[in-house]
PDB file of C-alpha atoms in Angstrom:
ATOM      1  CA  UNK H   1     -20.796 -26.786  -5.549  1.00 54.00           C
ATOM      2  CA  UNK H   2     -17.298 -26.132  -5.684  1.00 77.00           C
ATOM      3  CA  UNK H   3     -15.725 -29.239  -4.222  1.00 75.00           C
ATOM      4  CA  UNK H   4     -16.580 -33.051  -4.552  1.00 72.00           C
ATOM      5  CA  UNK H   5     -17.274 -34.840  -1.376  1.00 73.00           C
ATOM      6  CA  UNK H   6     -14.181 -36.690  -1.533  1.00 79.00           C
ATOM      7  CA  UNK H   7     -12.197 -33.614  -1.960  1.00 85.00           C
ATOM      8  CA  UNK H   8      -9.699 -32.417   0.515  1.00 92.00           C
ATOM      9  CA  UNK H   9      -7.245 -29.225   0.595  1.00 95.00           C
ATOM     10  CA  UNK H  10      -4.008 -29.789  -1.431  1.00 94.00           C
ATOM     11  CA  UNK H  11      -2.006 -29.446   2.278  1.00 96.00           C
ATOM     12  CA  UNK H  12       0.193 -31.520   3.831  1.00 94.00           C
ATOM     13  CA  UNK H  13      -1.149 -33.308   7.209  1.00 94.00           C
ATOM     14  CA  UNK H  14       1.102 -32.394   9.894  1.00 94.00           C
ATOM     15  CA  UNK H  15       1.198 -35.261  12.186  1.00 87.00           C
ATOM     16  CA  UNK H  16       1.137 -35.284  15.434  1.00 88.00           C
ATOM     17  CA  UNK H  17       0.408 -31.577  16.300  1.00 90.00           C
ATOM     18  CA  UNK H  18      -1.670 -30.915  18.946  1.00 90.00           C
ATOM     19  CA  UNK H  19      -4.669 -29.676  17.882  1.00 95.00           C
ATOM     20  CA  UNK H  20      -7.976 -29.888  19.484  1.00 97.00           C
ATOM     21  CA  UNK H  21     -11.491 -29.078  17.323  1.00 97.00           C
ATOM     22  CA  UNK H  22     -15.283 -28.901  18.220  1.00 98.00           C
ATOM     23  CA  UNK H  23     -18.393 -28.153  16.408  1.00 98.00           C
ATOM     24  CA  UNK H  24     -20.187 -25.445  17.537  1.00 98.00           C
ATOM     25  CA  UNK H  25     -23.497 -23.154  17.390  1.00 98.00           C
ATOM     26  CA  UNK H  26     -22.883 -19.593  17.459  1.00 98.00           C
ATOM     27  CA  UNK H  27     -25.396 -17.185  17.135  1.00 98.00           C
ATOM     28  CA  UNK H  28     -25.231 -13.322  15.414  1.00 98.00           C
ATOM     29  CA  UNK H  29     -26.395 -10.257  17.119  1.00 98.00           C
ATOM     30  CA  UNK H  30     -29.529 -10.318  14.623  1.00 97.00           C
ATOM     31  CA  UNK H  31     -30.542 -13.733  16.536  1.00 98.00           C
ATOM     32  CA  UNK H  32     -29.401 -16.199  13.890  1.00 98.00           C
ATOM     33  CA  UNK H  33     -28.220 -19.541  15.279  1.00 98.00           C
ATOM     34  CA  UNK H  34     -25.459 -21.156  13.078  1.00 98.00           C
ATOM     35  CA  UNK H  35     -23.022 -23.966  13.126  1.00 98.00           C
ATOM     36  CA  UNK H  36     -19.455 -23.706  12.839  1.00 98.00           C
ATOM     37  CA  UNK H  37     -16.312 -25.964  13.060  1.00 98.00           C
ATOM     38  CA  UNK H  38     -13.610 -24.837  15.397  1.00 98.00           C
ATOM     39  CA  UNK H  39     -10.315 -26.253  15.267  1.00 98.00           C
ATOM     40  CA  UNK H  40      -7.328 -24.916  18.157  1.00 97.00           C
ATOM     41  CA  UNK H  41      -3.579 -25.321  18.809  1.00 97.00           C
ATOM     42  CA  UNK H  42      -2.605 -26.846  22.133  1.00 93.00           C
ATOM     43  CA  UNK H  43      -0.001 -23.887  21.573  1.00 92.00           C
ATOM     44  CA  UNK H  44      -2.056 -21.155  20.538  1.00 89.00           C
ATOM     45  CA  UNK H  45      -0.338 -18.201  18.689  1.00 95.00           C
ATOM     46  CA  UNK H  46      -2.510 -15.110  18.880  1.00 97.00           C
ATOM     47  CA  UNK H  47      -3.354 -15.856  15.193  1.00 98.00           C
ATOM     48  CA  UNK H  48      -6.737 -16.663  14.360  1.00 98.00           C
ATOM     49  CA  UNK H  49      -8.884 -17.509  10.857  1.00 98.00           C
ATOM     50  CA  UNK H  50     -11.999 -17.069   9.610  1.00 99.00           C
ATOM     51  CA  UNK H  51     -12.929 -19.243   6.883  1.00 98.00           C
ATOM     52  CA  UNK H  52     -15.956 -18.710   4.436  1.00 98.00           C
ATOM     53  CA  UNK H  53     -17.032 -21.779   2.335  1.00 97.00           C
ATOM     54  CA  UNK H  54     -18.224 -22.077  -1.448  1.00 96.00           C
ATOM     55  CA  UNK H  55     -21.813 -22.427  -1.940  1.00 95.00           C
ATOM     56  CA  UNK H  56     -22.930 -25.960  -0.378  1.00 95.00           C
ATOM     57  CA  UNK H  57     -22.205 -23.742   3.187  1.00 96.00           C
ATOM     58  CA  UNK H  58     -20.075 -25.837   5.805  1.00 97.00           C
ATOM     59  CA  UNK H  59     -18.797 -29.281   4.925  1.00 95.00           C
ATOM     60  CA  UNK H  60     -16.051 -31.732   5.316  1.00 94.00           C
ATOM     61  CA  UNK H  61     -13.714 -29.865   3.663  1.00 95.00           C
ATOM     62  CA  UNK H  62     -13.592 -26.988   5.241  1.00 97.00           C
ATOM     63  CA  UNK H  63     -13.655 -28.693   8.361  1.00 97.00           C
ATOM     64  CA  UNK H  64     -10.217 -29.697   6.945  1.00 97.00           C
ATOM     65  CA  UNK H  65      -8.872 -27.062   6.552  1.00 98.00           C
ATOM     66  CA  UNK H  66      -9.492 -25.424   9.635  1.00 98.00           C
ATOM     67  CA  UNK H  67      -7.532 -28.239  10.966  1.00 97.00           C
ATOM     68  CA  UNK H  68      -4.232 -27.672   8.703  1.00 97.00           C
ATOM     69  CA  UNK H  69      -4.607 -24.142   9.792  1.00 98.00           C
ATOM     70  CA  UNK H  70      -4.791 -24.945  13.189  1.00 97.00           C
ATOM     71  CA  UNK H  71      -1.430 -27.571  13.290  1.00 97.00           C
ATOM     72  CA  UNK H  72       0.628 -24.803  12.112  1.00 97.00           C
ATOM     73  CA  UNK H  73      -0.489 -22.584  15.280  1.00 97.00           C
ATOM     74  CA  UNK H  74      -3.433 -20.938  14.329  1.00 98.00           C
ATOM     75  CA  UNK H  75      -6.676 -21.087  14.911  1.00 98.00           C
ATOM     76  CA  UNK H  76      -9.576 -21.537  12.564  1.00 98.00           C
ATOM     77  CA  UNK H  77     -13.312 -21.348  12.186  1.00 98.00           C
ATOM     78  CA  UNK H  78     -15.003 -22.409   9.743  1.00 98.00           C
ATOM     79  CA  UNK H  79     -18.663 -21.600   9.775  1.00 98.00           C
ATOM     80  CA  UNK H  80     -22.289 -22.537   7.807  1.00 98.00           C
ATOM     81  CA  UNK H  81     -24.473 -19.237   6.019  1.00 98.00           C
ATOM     82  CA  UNK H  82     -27.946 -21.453   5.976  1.00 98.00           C
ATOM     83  CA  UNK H  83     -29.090 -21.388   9.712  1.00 97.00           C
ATOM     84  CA  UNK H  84     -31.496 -18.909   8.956  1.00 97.00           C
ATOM     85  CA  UNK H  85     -32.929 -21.088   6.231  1.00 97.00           C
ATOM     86  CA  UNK H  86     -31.674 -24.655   7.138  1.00 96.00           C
ATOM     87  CA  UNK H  87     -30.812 -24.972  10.905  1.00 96.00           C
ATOM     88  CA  UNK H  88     -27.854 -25.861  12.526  1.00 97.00           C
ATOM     89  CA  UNK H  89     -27.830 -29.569  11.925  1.00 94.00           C
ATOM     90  CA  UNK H  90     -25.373 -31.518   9.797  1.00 90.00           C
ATOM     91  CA  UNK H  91     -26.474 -32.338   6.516  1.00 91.00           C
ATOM     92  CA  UNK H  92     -26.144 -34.967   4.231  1.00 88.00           C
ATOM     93  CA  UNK H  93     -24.111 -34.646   0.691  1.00 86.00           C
ATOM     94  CA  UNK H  94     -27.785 -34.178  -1.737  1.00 89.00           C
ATOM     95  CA  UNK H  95     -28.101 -31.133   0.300  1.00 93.00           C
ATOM     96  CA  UNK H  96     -30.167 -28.808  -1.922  1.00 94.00           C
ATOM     97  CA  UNK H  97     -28.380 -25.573  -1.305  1.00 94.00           C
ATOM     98  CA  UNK H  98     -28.952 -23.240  -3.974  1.00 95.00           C
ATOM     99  CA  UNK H  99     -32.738 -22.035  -2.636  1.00 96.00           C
ATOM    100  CA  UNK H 100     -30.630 -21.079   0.915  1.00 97.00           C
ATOM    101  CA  UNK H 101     -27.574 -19.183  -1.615  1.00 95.00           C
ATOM    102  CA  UNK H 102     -30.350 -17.436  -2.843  1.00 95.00           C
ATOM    103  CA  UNK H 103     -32.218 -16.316   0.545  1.00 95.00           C
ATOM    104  CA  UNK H 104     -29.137 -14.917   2.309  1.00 97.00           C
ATOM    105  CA  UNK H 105     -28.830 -11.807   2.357  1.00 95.00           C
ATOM    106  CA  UNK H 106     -24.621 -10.355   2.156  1.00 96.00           C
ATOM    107  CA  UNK H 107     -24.966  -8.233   5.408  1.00 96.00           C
ATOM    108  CA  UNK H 108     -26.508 -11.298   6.803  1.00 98.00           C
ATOM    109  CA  UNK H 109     -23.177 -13.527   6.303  1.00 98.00           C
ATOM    110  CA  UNK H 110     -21.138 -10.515   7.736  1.00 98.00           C
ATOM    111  CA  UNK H 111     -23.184 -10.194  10.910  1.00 98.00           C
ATOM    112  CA  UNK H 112     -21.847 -14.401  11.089  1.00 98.00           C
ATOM    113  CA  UNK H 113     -18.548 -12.818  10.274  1.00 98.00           C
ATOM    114  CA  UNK H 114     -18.820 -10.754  13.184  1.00 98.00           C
ATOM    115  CA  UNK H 115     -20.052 -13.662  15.674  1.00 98.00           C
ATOM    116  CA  UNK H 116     -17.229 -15.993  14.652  1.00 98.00           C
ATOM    117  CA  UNK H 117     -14.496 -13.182  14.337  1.00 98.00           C
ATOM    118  CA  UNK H 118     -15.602 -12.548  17.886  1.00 98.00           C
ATOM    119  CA  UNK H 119     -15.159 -16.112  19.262  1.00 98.00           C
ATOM    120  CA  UNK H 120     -11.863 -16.124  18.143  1.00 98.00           C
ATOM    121  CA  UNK H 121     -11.230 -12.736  19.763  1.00 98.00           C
ATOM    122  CA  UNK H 122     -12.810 -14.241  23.422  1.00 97.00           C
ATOM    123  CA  UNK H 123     -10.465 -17.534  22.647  1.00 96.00           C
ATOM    124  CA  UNK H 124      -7.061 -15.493  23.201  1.00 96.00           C
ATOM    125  CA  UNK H 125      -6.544 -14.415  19.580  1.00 97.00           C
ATOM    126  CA  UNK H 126      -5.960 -10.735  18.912  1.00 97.00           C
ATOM    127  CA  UNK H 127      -4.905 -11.146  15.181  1.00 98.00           C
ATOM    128  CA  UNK H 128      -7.712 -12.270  12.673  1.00 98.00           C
ATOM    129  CA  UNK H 129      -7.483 -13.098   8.873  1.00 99.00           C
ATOM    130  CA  UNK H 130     -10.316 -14.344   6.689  1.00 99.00           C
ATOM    131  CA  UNK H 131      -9.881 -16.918   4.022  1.00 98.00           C
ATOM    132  CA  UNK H 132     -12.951 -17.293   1.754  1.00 98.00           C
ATOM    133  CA  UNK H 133     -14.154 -19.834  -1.599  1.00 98.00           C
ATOM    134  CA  UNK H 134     -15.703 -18.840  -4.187  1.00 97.00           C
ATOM    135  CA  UNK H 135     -18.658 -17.439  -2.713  1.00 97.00           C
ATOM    136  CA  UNK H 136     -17.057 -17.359   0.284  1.00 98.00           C
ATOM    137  CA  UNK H 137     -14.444 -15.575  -1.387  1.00 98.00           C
ATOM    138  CA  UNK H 138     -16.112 -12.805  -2.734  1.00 98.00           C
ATOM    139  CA  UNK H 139     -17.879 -12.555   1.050  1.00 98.00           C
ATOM    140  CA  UNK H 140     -13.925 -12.400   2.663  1.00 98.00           C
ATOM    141  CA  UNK H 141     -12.920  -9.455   0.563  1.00 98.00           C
ATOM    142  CA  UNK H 142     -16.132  -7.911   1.575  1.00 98.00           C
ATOM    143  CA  UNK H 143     -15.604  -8.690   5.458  1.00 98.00           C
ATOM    144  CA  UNK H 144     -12.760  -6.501   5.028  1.00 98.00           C
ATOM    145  CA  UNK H 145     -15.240  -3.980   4.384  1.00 98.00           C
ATOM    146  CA  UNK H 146     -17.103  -4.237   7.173  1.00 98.00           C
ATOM    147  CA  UNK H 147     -15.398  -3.159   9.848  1.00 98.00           C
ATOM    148  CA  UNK H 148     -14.242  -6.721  12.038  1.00 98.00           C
ATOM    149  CA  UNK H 149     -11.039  -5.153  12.548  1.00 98.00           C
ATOM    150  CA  UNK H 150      -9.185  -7.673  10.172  1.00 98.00           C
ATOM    151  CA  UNK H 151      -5.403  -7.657   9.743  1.00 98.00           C
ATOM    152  CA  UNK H 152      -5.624  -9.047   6.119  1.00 98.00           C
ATOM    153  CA  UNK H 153      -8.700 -11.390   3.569  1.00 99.00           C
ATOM    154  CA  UNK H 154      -8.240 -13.737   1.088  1.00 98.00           C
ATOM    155  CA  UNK H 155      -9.938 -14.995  -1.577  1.00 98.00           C
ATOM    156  CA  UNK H 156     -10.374 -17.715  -3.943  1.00 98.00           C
ATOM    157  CA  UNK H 157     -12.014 -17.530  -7.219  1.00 97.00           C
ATOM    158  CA  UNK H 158     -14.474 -15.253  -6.267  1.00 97.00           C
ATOM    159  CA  UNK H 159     -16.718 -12.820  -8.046  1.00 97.00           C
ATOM    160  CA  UNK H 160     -15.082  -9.182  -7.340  1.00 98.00           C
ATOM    161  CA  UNK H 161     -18.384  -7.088  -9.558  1.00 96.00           C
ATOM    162  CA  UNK H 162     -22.106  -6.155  -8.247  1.00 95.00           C
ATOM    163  CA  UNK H 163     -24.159  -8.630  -7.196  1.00 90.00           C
ATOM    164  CA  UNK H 164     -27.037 -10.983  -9.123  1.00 85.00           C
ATOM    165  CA  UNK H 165     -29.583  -8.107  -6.397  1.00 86.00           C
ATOM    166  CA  UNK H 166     -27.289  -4.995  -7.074  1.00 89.00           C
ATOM    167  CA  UNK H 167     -25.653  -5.582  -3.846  1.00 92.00           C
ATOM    168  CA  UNK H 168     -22.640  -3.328  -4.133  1.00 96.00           C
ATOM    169  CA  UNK H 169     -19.577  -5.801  -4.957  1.00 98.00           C
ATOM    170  CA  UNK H 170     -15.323  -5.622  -3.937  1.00 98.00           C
ATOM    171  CA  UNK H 171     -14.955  -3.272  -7.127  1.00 98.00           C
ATOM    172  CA  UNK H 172     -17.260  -0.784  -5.280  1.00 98.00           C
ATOM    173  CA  UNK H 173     -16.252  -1.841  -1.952  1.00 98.00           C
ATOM    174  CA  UNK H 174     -12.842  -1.103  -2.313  1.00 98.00           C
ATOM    175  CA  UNK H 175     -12.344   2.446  -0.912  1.00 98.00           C
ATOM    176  CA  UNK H 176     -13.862   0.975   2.239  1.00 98.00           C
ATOM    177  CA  UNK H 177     -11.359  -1.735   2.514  1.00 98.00           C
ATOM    178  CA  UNK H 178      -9.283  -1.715   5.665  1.00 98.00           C
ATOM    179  CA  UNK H 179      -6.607  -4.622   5.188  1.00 98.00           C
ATOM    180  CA  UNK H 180      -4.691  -5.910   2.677  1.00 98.00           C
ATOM    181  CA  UNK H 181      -6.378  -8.413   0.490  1.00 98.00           C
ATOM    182  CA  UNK H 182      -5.413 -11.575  -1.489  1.00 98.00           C
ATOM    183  CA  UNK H 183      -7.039 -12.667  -4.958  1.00 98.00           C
ATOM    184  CA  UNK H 184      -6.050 -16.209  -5.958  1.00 98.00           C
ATOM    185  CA  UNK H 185      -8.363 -16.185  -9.259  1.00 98.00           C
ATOM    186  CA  UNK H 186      -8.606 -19.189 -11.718  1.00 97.00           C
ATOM    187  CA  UNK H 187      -7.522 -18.256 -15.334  1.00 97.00           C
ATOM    188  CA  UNK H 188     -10.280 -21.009 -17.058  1.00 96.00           C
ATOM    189  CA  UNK H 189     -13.342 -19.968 -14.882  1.00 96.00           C
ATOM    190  CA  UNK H 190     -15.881 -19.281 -16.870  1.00 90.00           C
ATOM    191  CA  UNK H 191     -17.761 -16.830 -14.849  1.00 93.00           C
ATOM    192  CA  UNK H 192     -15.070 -14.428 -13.534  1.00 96.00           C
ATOM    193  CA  UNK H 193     -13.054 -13.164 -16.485  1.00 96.00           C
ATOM    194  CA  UNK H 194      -9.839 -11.472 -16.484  1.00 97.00           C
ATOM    195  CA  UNK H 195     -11.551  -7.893 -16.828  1.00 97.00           C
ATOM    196  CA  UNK H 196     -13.380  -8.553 -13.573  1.00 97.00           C
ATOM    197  CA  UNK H 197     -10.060  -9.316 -12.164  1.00 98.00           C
ATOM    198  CA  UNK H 198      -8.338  -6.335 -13.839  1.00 98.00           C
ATOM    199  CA  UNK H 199     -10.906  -4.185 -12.778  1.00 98.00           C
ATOM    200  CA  UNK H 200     -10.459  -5.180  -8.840  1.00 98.00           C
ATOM    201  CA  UNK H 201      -7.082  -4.798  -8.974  1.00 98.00           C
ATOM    202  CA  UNK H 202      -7.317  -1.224 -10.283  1.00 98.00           C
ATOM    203  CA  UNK H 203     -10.054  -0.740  -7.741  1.00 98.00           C
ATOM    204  CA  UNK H 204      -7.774  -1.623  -5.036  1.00 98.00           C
ATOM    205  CA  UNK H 205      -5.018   0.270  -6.655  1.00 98.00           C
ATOM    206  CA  UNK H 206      -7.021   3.752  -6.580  1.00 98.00           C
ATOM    207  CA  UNK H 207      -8.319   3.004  -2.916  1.00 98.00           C
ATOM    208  CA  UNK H 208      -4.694   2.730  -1.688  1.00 98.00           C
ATOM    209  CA  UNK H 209      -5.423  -0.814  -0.217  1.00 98.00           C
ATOM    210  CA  UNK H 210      -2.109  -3.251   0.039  1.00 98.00           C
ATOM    211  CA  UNK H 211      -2.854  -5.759  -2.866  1.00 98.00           C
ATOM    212  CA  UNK H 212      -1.915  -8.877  -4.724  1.00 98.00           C
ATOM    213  CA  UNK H 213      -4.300 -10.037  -7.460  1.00 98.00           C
ATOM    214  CA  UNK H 214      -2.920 -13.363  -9.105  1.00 98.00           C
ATOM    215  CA  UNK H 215      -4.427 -15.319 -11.589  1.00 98.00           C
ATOM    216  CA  UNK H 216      -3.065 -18.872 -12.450  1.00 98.00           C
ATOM    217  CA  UNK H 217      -3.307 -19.200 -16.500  1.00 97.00           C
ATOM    218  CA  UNK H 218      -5.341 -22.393 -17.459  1.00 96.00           C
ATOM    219  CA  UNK H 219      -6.569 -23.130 -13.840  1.00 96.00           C
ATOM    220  CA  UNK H 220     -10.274 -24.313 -13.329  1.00 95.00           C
ATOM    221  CA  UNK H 221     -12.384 -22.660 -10.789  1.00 94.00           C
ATOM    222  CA  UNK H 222     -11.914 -24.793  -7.355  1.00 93.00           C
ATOM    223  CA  UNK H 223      -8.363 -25.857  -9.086  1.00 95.00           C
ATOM    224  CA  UNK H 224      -7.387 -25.751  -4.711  1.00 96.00           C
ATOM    225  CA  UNK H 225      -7.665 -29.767  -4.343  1.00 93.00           C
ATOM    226  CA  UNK H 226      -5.708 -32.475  -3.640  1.00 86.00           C
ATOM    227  CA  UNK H 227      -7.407 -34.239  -6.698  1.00 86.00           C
ATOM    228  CA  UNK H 228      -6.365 -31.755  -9.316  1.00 89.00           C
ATOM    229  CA  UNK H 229      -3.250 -33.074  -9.712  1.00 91.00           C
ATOM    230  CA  UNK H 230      -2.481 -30.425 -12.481  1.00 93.00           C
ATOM    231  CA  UNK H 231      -2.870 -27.511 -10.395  1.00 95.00           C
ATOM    232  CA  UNK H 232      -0.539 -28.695  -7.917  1.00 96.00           C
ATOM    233  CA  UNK H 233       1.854 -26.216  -8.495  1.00 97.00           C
ATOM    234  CA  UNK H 234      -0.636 -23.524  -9.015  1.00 97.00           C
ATOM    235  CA  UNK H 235      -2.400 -25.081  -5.209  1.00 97.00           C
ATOM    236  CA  UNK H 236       0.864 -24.920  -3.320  1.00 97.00           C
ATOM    237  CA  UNK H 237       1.693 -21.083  -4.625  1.00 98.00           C
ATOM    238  CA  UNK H 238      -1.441 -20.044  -3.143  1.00 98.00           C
ATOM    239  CA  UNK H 239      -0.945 -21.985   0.221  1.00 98.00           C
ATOM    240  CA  UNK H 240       1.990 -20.085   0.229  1.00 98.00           C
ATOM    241  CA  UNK H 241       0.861 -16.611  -0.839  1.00 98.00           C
ATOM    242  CA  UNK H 242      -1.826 -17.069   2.185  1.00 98.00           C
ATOM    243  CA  UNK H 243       1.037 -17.726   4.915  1.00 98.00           C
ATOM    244  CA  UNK H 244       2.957 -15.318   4.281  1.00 98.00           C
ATOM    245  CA  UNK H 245      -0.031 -12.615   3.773  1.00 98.00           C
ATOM    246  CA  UNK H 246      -0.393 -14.121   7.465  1.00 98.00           C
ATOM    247  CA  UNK H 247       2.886 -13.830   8.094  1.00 98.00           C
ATOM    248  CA  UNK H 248       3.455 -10.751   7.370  1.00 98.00           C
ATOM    249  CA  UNK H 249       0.610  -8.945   8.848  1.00 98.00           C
ATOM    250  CA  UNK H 250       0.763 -11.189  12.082  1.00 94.00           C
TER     251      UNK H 250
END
């Protein structure tokens, strides 16, 4: 688990905006059923986000964040990998969720890429990013991959080599990138090193794909939380390398 249950993203509250959210249950073209967390400007602006969780799936959180996305005009959805193993239910914090990590399959999350990209799309926006955690982020840089049609992914601390299955990872996935990409990589994480990171940059360098690979020296994995205080500086640069990777591509 990346996050503790009383964690919350290191973003300011913007009060007052009018923002409207729902959970939902979308389902992929394979048949999978899976819940999700929407979260919509009254003011929409043609912007929408995709966001992929760490490995506990959808949680508070998330939901979260989807909702700071969504008072600065865009919208967000955030959405669960498990209903295939789990259901669509909520579930409570001792949620064992490392047997359901272990049962999904990577084209599996990217067909519920391609469901919630599309509800977005039939919810007036025409502009999608993805913004993915640790597993999740490894799984945004690979929905660029995958042809949704994305205008840029980001990821945080995720793992850019092949997979624990030989699933092909970003480093090999990399020529078939077709936005830029974001890497906002943790300098003391213990299972992504700076050679992976070096490595996925040069990857992206030889494919041509738009790039920025930053690592913050010293930074945990997960360091994005309100409650580590001594990544706050390190939080609010990557808030603000994500806007204007929005920005910019918007």
């Amino acid at each position: 688990m990346c996050f503790d249950d009383d964690s919350f993203p290191p973003i300011p509250v913007i009060s007052g905006a009018a923002v409207s959210h729902e959970d939902l249950v979308l389902e992929a073209a394979d048949g999978n059923r899976f819940a999700a967390f929407a979260a919509q400007p009254d003011e929409p602006s043609g912007i929408g986000i995709v966001i992929l969780p760490d490995v506990r799936g959808l949680y508070r959180f998330y939901e979260e964040l989807a909702l700071r996305f969504a008072e600065r005009g865009y919208a967000a959805i955030a959405f669960d990998y498990f209903g295939r193993s789990a259901g669509v239910e909520k579930r409570s914090d001792d949620f064992e969720y490392m047997p359901h990590v272990q049962a999904v399959k990577p084209a599996e999350i990217q067909a519920d890429v391609a469901a919630s990209v599309a509800w977005l799309r039939d919810h007036g926006t025409s502009t999608v990013f993805t913004v993915g955690f640790c597993m999740g982020g490894r799984q945004s840089w690979l929905a660029a991959a995958s042809g949704h049609g994305l205008a840029g992914a980001v990821g945080f601390y995720g793992r850019t080599r092949e997979g624990a299955d030989g699933s092909a990872g970003p480093i090999q996935r990399a020529t078939d990138m077709e936005c830029p990409i974001v890497a906002l990589q943790a300098g003391d994480d213990a299972n992504i090193t700076a050679e992976d990171n070096a490595a996925f940059e040069e990857a992206l360098r030889e494919a041509g794909v738009p790039h920025e690979v930053v690592t913050y020296p010293g930074a945990p994995h997960s360091f994005f939380d309100r409650k580590q205080e001594e990544f706050a500086d390190a939080s609010d640069d990557a808030w603000q390398r994500v806007l204007k990777l929005i920005t910019a591509n918007s």
